[in-house]
Amino acid sequence: MTRQLHLNAFLMNTGHHEASWRLPESDPYAHTDLAHYVNLARIAERGTFDSLFLADGPQLWNTVAQRPAGALEPLTLLTALATATEHIGLIATASTSYNSPYNLARRFASLDIVSGGRAGWNIVTTAGEEAARNFGLAAEPAHAERYARAAEFTEVALKLWDSWEDDTIVADKAAGVWGDDAKIHPPRHEGTYFSVAGALNVPRSPQGYPLLVQAGSSEDGRAFAARYAEAVFTAQQTLADAQGFYADLKARTGRAGRDPEHLKVLPGIVPVLGSTEAEARANERVLDEHIVPEHGRTRLENLLHLPPGTLDLDRQLPGDLPPESAIEGAKSRYTLVVELARRERLTVRQLIGRLGGGRGHLTFAGTPEQVADAIGTWFTRGAADGFNIMPAVLPSGLEAFVEHVVPILRARGLLRAGYGPRRTLRERYGLPRPANQHVTRHPAPALSRT
Amino acid sequence: MTRQLHLNAFLMNTGHHEASWRLPESDPYAHTDLAHYVNLARIAERGTFDSLFLADGPQLWNTVAQRPAGALEPLTLLTALATATEHIGLIATASTSYNSPYNLARRFASLDIVSGGRAGWNIVTTAGEEAARNFGLAAEPAHAERYARAAEFTEVALKLWDSWEDDTIVADKAAGVWGDDAKIHPPRHEGTYFSVAGALNVPRSPQGYPLLVQAGSSEDGRAFAARYAEAVFTAQQTLADAQGFYADLKARTGRAGRDPEHLKVLPGIVPVLGSTEAEARANERVLDEHIVPEHGRTRLENLLHLPPGTLDLDRQLPGDLPPESAIEGAKSRYTLVVELARRERLTVRQLIGRLGGGRGHLTFAGTPEQVADAIGTWFTRGAADGFNIMPAVLPSGLEAFVEHVVPILRARGLLRAGYGPRRTLRERYGLPRPANQHVTRHPAPALSRT
Ligand SMILES: Cc1cc2nc3c(=O)[nH]c(=O)nc-3n(C[C@H](O)[C@H](O)[C@H](O)COP(=O)(O)O)c2cc1C
Ligand SMILES: Cc1cc2nc3c(=O)[nH]c(=O)nc-3n(C[C@H](O)[C@H](O)[C@H](O)COP(=O)(O)O)c2cc1C
């Protein structure tokens, strides 16, 4: 079989465009409406996507005036969606900075069991002081420290997920023996950030543990991804940048002693479709005209760590912005935005327009053929193993993608036509089930024993 | 309408009897089987129970040899059950000692939304050093300290659940205004155990917040219940004890300035049914014969804080056990077990038999009429507002209760015949929806304005 695209549907209430909620078709209460998400999940399943994905941060962003705020907690929502779908993977974001490994490991193992092996974890370190202040901290921990904690958190979680061997349960009713205690391996972890003594209270799950996903592209983020991630979400504005990122990450993965094929790179794309290019551009314009520029300015000042009211909507960014190394928040997104503005000499107002659709992800307006071409080009020219599809408006943008772009990708042999038998999320991404770290492989049984 | 029974189904893999998994009918993998729990939830809904309930502790209990260990994380499982049921309340246990208020408040608000207002929270402080050692502590925090933290945790959670007024969302598409920031109330809490600055990132849920349930019966536990609990689970061995507990708790609730009717007392009962009393006793005997006494001894030594190997199966408990005040674990359960053994002069082996069914809850073997009589007596004689039904074997024990006891209770006018329209869990328990602490009541609108 030829190499196939991996598609992930990044779901976000009324869509990724910040003004999407203002369109007549949009439901401003979609953010907490389970039926809305069930509908989206089923559309994505019709499009044979590998997975769907929910972003998250443990804080209320900005003000509620500007656009839908708040959401259903991702693992809760994905658990409900697990019962409404059959094939699609379910990837939840959860923070290593503001969770305990024991609690989070349990929850992912439980989702993996309930969904029949379809759970994924987008491991994030959570930028921003708002989140820190909801968890007893006065300020956000430094970027490097957040990633150090993320690595230890992941190690502990892996120990917990391997704390039951797959065949721990013997269920011998006659003897009154339910399980084999020799196959339970308490972590007894004592580290810098965590100490966790006991075994998990959930048996090993269908996938062993959830698919590990990562989404930060800073130096520390890439190092983390090379070590742990099986799929990487990333925001890339140009083919060249995406190729550079792809090559770098694959090389790092190899240097970390892993098979580079076992890490899938998925850039984000915000497709805005039309039956002609002009219509697509008109659709994009309608959305952009609904942006309230003052809201965008506030968010931009926040990302760039500038005091409120510093930016002038009709001028370019100030020339004296600090280097990425001085930023403790979201490093790679900072650099992407500054470089985009400088490269295209955008005014703040124009920059806000460019960020309105995908917050730094590539927005691509065009016909279904043009979108399929762009996807095919990035896929075949070493920039992507698949895509994180981020519709500007939901559900209509996802419906349009599945109805018009998916058939073209299938006709070109880039995407499967159906799911076939039930599989785990990791199998969909072409990855092996991880072995339990406590199991030493036994030699194959001698033929004479059969 | 006459006063009606409130029934809660306490679900636990193959049943509450510790040897239930050994029966031929039992599925030793039930503990992680969603279909098993969906079946139980639907049986309970046929019996028009108010709610179902899952216990929890963030640790792996004892050894896996003795009986099914591990479970699906309760909020995950209840979220999945929310999509498979329509009326029944969903009560999850979660610990105030090993969670962050922000994370837990989000999860309960999300479950309440997804289930249409059917979420409940059994607030526990979690006894035992195993749990402590999974969260970076060397030993369990003292009993009084756990309850002090529980009170502050609950206060913070209430602030978070009230951080959005019910009518925060205005959804004015034309003006580009989604919400009213004046109706967002960040807690800005700075306390002894927690500091939590920002508003919740989930809007106020259908019930305002989950039904608050409590299940510890020590002095501190009762004080906490009187202040916060809307339903209380309790283990009581005799009618007299249960009446004393009931009267005490209602009086405390009144003294705390609350309506005693707004706290429902639900003792646990393990019904073992038979078509004759002899058959019921025979069913109980079959279960008890499957107990492995050495396992029971280990658990008993654990509860009584005795070194392993201290207890002799064929002698009574030692005379020099410490007073409850010296116990930092589960205080009220300790006293209940010691008093039961002394009152009935039980050997350790006999005591293990008595605890095998319900771990201290009343086991009642009899015909459906006898069980209905016992329930009716406790209900009408000031010992209970309803019951926590804890079948010894699942699903068969719940099925038998719904098929044989429920019709008798209905015929006696003690239990509704059907659910009627959809309601929230709090409405099922006859409790009002809590007002938001930030909303001052406006005078009723003047008639001339209509
Ligand atoms: C598609 C995508 C989704 C992301 N989702 C989240 C998220 O939900 N929560 C979060 O804290 N970070 C998320 N991130 C990562 C943030 O962008 C990240 O905090 C930021 O890139 C900082 O990481 P870095 O400093 O390594 O670049 C996401 C990134 C991408 C590309
Ligand atoms: C029906 C019932 C269910 C309970 N479930 C739990 C539970 O799931 N987790 C827990 O930590 N405690 C639970 N408890 C409470 C423990 O029994 C409690 O830790 C113990 O009673 C200590 O509280 P106390 O010291 O106030 O008595 C439950 C109690 C009852 C009566």
Coordinates of C-alpha atoms in Angstrom, one line a residue, chain B residues 40-418:
Chain B
L40 CA -26.6 -2.1 35.6
A41 CA -27.6 1.5 34.9
R42 CA -30.5 0.5 32.8
I43 CA -31.7 -2.0 35.4
A44 CA -31.6 0.7 38.0
E45 CA -33.5 3.0 35.7
R46 CA -36.2 0.4 35.3
G47 CA -36.4 0.4 39.1
T48 CA -36.8 4.3 39.0
F49 CA -33.8 4.7 41.3
D50 CA -32.9 8.4 41.9
S51 CA -29.2 7.8 41.2
L52 CA -26.3 5.5 40.9
F53 CA -23.1 5.8 42.7
L54 CA -19.4 4.8 42.3
A55 CA -16.9 4.7 45.2
D56 CA -13.3 5.6 44.6
G57 CA -9.8 6.0 46.0
P58 CA -6.7 6.9 44.0
Q59 CA -4.8 3.8 44.9
L60 CA -4.7 0.1 44.1
W61 CA -6.1 -1.7 47.2
N62 CA -4.3 -4.6 48.8
T63 CA -3.2 -7.3 46.5
V64 CA -4.7 -8.3 43.2
A65 CA -4.8 -12.0 44.2
Q66 CA -7.8 -11.8 46.4
R67 CA -10.5 -10.2 44.2
P68 CA -11.1 -7.9 41.2
A69 CA -8.9 -4.8 41.6
G70 CA -8.7 -1.6 39.7
A71 CA -11.7 0.1 38.0
L72 CA -12.6 2.6 35.4
E73 CA -12.1 6.1 36.8
P74 CA -15.6 7.1 38.1
L75 CA -16.2 10.4 36.3
T76 CA -15.1 8.7 33.1
L77 CA -17.5 5.8 33.6
L78 CA -20.4 8.0 34.6
T79 CA -19.9 10.2 31.5
A80 CA -20.2 7.1 29.4
L81 CA -23.3 6.1 31.3
A82 CA -24.8 9.5 30.9
T83 CA -25.1 8.8 27.2
A84 CA -26.7 5.4 27.8
T85 CA -29.4 6.6 30.3
E86 CA -32.0 9.3 30.4
H87 CA -33.2 9.9 34.0
I88 CA -30.9 8.5 36.6
G89 CA -28.6 10.6 38.6
L90 CA -24.8 9.9 38.4
I91 CA -22.8 10.3 41.6
A92 CA -19.1 10.0 41.5
T93 CA -16.7 9.9 44.5
A94 CA -13.8 12.2 44.3
S95 CA -11.2 13.1 46.9
T96 CA -10.5 16.5 48.3
S97 CA -7.2 15.4 49.5
Y98 CA -5.7 14.5 46.1
N99 CA -7.3 16.8 43.6
S100 CA -7.1 20.5 42.7
P101 CA -10.4 22.4 43.0
Y102 CA -10.1 24.0 39.6
N103 CA -9.7 20.7 37.7
L104 CA -12.4 18.9 39.7
A105 CA -14.9 21.7 39.5
R106 CA -14.5 21.7 35.7
R107 CA -15.1 18.0 35.5
F108 CA -18.2 18.0 37.5
A109 CA -19.6 21.0 35.7
S110 CA -18.9 19.2 32.4
L111 CA -20.6 16.0 33.5
D112 CA -23.6 18.0 34.8
I113 CA -23.9 19.7 31.3
V114 CA -23.4 16.5 29.3
S115 CA -25.9 14.6 31.5
G116 CA -28.5 17.4 31.5
G117 CA -28.2 18.1 35.2
R118 CA -27.7 14.6 36.6
A119 CA -24.3 14.9 38.3
G120 CA -23.5 14.3 42.0
W121 CA -20.3 14.5 43.9
N122 CA -19.5 12.2 46.8
I123 CA -17.0 14.4 48.7
V124 CA -14.5 12.2 50.5
T125 CA -11.2 12.9 52.2
T126 CA -9.6 9.5 51.4
A127 CA -8.1 7.5 54.3
G128 CA -4.9 5.6 54.1
E129 CA -1.2 6.0 53.4
E130 CA -1.3 4.2 50.0
A131 CA -3.2 7.1 48.4
A132 CA -0.9 9.7 50.1
R133 CA 2.2 8.0 48.7
N134 CA 0.8 8.3 45.1
F135 CA 0.7 12.1 45.5
G136 CA 4.1 12.9 46.9
L137 CA 3.3 12.6 50.6
A138 CA 5.1 10.3 53.0
A139 CA 2.1 9.6 55.2
E140 CA -1.6 10.4 55.2
P141 CA -2.5 13.8 56.5
A142 CA -4.2 13.8 59.9
H143 CA -7.9 13.2 59.9
A144 CA -8.8 16.8 61.2
E145 CA -6.5 18.3 58.6
R146 CA -8.1 16.3 55.8
Y147 CA -11.5 17.6 56.8
A148 CA -10.3 21.2 57.1
R149 CA -8.9 20.9 53.5
A150 CA -12.2 19.4 52.4
A151 CA -14.1 22.4 53.7
E152 CA -11.9 24.9 51.9
F153 CA -11.9 22.7 48.8
T154 CA -15.7 22.8 48.8
E155 CA -15.8 26.5 49.3
V156 CA -13.5 27.1 46.4
A157 CA -15.5 24.7 44.2
L158 CA -18.7 26.6 45.1
K159 CA -17.0 29.9 44.1
L160 CA -15.9 28.4 40.8
W161 CA -19.3 27.0 40.0
D162 CA -20.8 30.4 40.8
S163 CA -18.2 32.3 38.8
W164 CA -20.5 32.5 35.8
E165 CA -24.0 33.9 36.4
D166 CA -26.7 31.8 34.7
D167 CA -27.3 34.6 32.1
T168 CA -23.7 35.5 31.3
I169 CA -24.1 34.6 27.6
V170 CA -25.8 37.3 25.6
A171 CA -24.8 36.1 22.1
D172 CA -25.4 39.4 20.3
K173 CA -24.0 38.5 16.9
A174 CA -24.8 41.9 15.3
A175 CA -22.8 43.8 18.0
G176 CA -20.1 41.2 18.2
V177 CA -20.7 40.7 21.9
W178 CA -20.9 37.1 23.1
G179 CA -20.9 37.5 26.9
D180 CA -21.2 40.0 29.7
D181 CA -18.0 40.3 31.6
A182 CA -19.8 42.0 34.5
K183 CA -21.4 38.6 35.2
I184 CA -18.1 36.8 35.5
H185 CA -16.9 36.6 39.1
P186 CA -13.3 35.3 39.5
P187 CA -12.9 33.7 43.0
R188 CA -9.7 35.5 43.8
H189 CA -9.5 32.9 46.7
E190 CA -6.4 32.9 48.9
G191 CA -6.7 30.4 51.7
T192 CA -4.8 27.9 53.8
Y193 CA -4.7 25.1 51.3
F194 CA -5.6 26.7 48.0
S195 CA -5.2 29.9 46.1
V196 CA -7.4 30.1 43.0
A197 CA -7.6 33.4 41.1
G198 CA -9.7 33.0 38.0
A199 CA -13.2 32.1 36.9
L200 CA -14.1 28.6 35.8
N201 CA -13.8 27.9 32.1
V202 CA -17.2 26.2 32.0
P203 CA -20.5 28.1 32.2
R204 CA -22.8 27.5 35.1
S205 CA -24.3 24.0 34.6
P206 CA -28.0 22.9 34.7
Q207 CA -28.0 22.2 38.4
G208 CA -25.8 25.2 39.2
Y209 CA -23.5 22.6 40.6
P210 CA -23.6 18.8 41.3
L211 CA -25.6 17.4 44.1
L212 CA -23.2 17.4 47.1
V213 CA -23.0 14.0 48.8
Q214 CA -21.0 13.0 51.9
A215 CA -20.1 9.6 53.3
G216 CA -18.0 9.9 56.5
S217 CA -19.7 9.6 59.8
S218 CA -17.1 10.7 62.3
E219 CA -17.5 13.8 64.4
D220 CA -15.7 15.9 61.7
G221 CA -17.6 14.1 59.0
R222 CA -21.0 14.9 60.5
A223 CA -20.0 18.6 61.0
F224 CA -19.0 18.7 57.3
A225 CA -22.2 17.1 56.2
A226 CA -24.4 19.5 58.2
R227 CA -22.7 22.4 56.5
Y228 CA -22.6 21.1 52.9
A229 CA -24.2 17.8 52.2
E230 CA -27.5 17.3 50.4
A231 CA -27.3 13.6 50.7
V232 CA -25.4 11.4 53.2
F233 CA -24.4 7.8 52.7
T234 CA -23.8 5.9 56.0
A235 CA -23.2 2.4 57.3
Q236 CA -25.5 1.5 60.2
Q237 CA -25.9 -1.9 61.8
T238 CA -29.0 -1.5 63.9
L239 CA -32.3 0.5 63.7
A240 CA -31.4 2.2 67.0
D241 CA -28.0 3.3 65.7
A242 CA -29.5 4.5 62.5
Q243 CA -32.2 6.5 64.3
G244 CA -29.6 8.1 66.5
F245 CA -27.4 9.1 63.5
Y246 CA -30.5 10.4 61.6
A247 CA -31.7 12.6 64.5
D248 CA -28.2 13.9 65.2
L249 CA -27.5 14.8 61.5
K250 CA -30.9 16.5 61.0
A251 CA -30.4 18.5 64.3
R252 CA -26.9 19.6 63.2
T253 CA -28.2 20.6 59.8
G254 CA -30.8 22.8 61.5
R255 CA -28.2 24.3 63.8
A256 CA -26.1 25.1 60.7
G257 CA -29.0 27.3 59.5
R258 CA -30.2 24.9 56.9
D259 CA -33.5 23.2 56.3
P260 CA -33.1 19.6 57.7
E261 CA -35.3 18.5 54.8
H262 CA -32.5 19.6 52.5
L263 CA -30.2 16.8 53.7
K264 CA -31.3 13.2 52.9
V265 CA -29.9 10.4 54.9
L266 CA -29.3 7.1 53.1
P267 CA -28.0 4.1 55.0
G268 CA -26.6 1.2 53.1
I269 CA -28.3 -2.1 52.8
V270 CA -27.0 -5.3 51.2
P271 CA -30.2 -7.2 50.3
V272 CA -29.8 -11.0 49.8
L273 CA -33.0 -12.3 48.4
G274 CA -34.7 -15.6 48.2
S275 CA -38.3 -16.8 47.6
T276 CA -38.3 -18.1 51.2
E277 CA -36.3 -16.9 54.1
A278 CA -34.4 -20.3 54.1
E279 CA -33.5 -19.8 50.4
A280 CA -32.2 -16.3 51.1
R281 CA -30.1 -17.6 54.0
A282 CA -28.8 -20.4 51.8
N283 CA -27.8 -17.9 49.1
E284 CA -26.0 -15.9 51.7
R285 CA -24.2 -19.0 52.9
V286 CA -23.0 -19.9 49.4
L287 CA -21.4 -16.5 49.2
D288 CA -19.8 -16.7 52.7
E289 CA -18.4 -20.1 51.9
H290 CA -16.4 -18.5 49.1
I291 CA -14.6 -16.0 51.3
V292 CA -10.9 -16.7 51.7
P293 CA -10.5 -15.9 55.5
E294 CA -6.8 -15.0 55.2
H295 CA -7.7 -12.1 52.8
G296 CA -10.4 -10.9 55.2
R297 CA -7.9 -11.0 58.1
T298 CA -5.4 -8.9 56.2
R299 CA -8.0 -6.2 55.4
L300 CA -9.3 -6.2 59.0
E301 CA -5.7 -5.8 60.3
N302 CA -5.4 -2.9 57.9
L303 CA -8.6 -1.2 59.1
L304 CA -7.7 -1.7 62.8
H305 CA -4.1 -0.5 62.3
L306 CA -2.7 -3.8 63.6
P307 CA 0.6 -5.4 62.3
P308 CA 0.0 -8.2 59.8
G309 CA -0.5 -11.6 61.4
T310 CA -1.7 -10.2 64.7
L311 CA -5.3 -11.5 64.5
D312 CA -6.2 -15.1 65.3
L313 CA -9.1 -16.3 63.1
D314 CA -10.7 -18.3 65.9
R315 CA -10.5 -15.8 68.7
Q316 CA -12.2 -12.5 69.4
L317 CA -10.6 -9.1 68.7
P318 CA -7.9 -8.2 71.3
G319 CA -9.2 -6.3 74.3
D320 CA -6.7 -3.4 74.1
L321 CA -7.6 -1.8 70.8
P322 CA -7.0 2.0 70.7
P323 CA -10.0 4.5 71.0
E324 CA -11.4 6.1 67.8
S325 CA -9.6 9.3 68.7
A326 CA -6.2 7.6 68.0
I327 CA -7.2 6.5 64.5
E328 CA -6.3 8.8 61.7
G329 CA -7.8 6.7 58.9
A330 CA -11.5 5.9 58.6
K331 CA -12.8 6.7 62.1
S332 CA -16.5 5.9 62.0
R333 CA -15.9 2.6 60.1
Y334 CA -13.3 1.6 62.8
T335 CA -15.8 2.2 65.6
L336 CA -18.6 0.4 63.8
V337 CA -16.5 -2.8 63.2
V338 CA -15.1 -2.9 66.8
E339 CA -18.6 -2.3 68.3
L340 CA -20.2 -5.0 66.1
A341 CA -17.5 -7.6 67.1
R342 CA -17.9 -6.8 70.8
R343 CA -21.7 -6.6 70.8
E344 CA -22.1 -10.0 69.2
R345 CA -18.9 -11.5 70.7
L346 CA -17.8 -12.6 67.2
T347 CA -14.6 -14.4 66.5
V348 CA -12.4 -12.8 63.8
R349 CA -13.6 -15.5 61.4
Q350 CA -17.2 -14.7 62.2
L351 CA -16.5 -11.0 61.9
I352 CA -15.0 -11.4 58.5
G353 CA -18.1 -13.2 57.4
R354 CA -20.3 -10.4 58.7
L355 CA -18.1 -7.8 56.8
G356 CA -17.8 -9.9 53.7
G357 CA -21.1 -8.7 52.3
G358 CA -21.1 -5.0 52.8
R359 CA -17.9 -4.1 54.6
G360 CA -19.9 -2.8 57.6
H361 CA -23.2 -2.0 55.9
L362 CA -26.2 -3.9 57.0
T363 CA -26.6 -7.3 55.2
F364 CA -30.3 -8.4 55.1
A365 CA -31.2 -11.8 53.9
G366 CA -34.9 -12.5 53.4
T367 CA -37.8 -12.6 51.1
P368 CA -38.8 -9.6 49.0
E369 CA -41.6 -8.8 51.5
Q370 CA -39.1 -9.0 54.4
V371 CA -36.7 -6.7 52.7
A372 CA -39.5 -4.3 51.8
D373 CA -40.6 -4.4 55.5
A374 CA -37.2 -3.6 56.8
I375 CA -36.9 -0.7 54.3
G376 CA -40.3 0.6 55.3
T377 CA -39.6 0.3 59.0
W378 CA -36.4 2.3 58.8
F379 CA -38.0 4.8 56.5
T380 CA -41.1 5.5 58.6
R381 CA -39.4 5.3 62.0
G382 CA -36.9 8.1 61.6
A383 CA -33.8 6.2 60.5
A384 CA -33.7 6.9 56.8
D385 CA -34.9 9.1 53.9
G386 CA -34.1 6.3 51.5
F387 CA -31.4 3.7 50.9
N388 CA -28.2 3.0 49.4
I389 CA -28.8 -0.4 47.7
M390 CA -25.7 -2.5 47.6
P391 CA -26.4 -5.8 45.9
A392 CA -24.2 -8.7 47.0
V393 CA -23.9 -10.0 43.4
L394 CA -24.2 -8.0 40.2
P395 CA -26.1 -7.8 37.9
S396 CA -28.4 -10.6 39.4
G397 CA -28.9 -8.9 42.9
L398 CA -29.9 -5.6 41.3
E399 CA -32.2 -7.4 38.9
A400 CA -33.8 -9.3 41.7
F401 CA -34.3 -6.2 43.8
V402 CA -35.9 -4.3 40.9
E403 CA -38.1 -7.3 39.9
H404 CA -39.3 -8.3 43.3
V405 CA -38.8 -5.6 45.9
V406 CA -39.5 -2.5 43.8
P407 CA -43.1 -3.6 43.0
I408 CA -43.9 -4.1 46.6
L409 CA -42.5 -0.7 47.5
R410 CA -44.6 0.8 44.7
A411 CA -47.7 -1.0 45.8
R412 CA -47.2 0.4 49.3
G413 CA -47.0 4.0 47.9
L414 CA -43.4 4.4 49.0
L415 CA -41.8 4.6 45.5
R416 CA -42.8 6.3 42.3
A417 CA -44.1 4.1 39.5
G418 CA -42.3 6.0 36.7

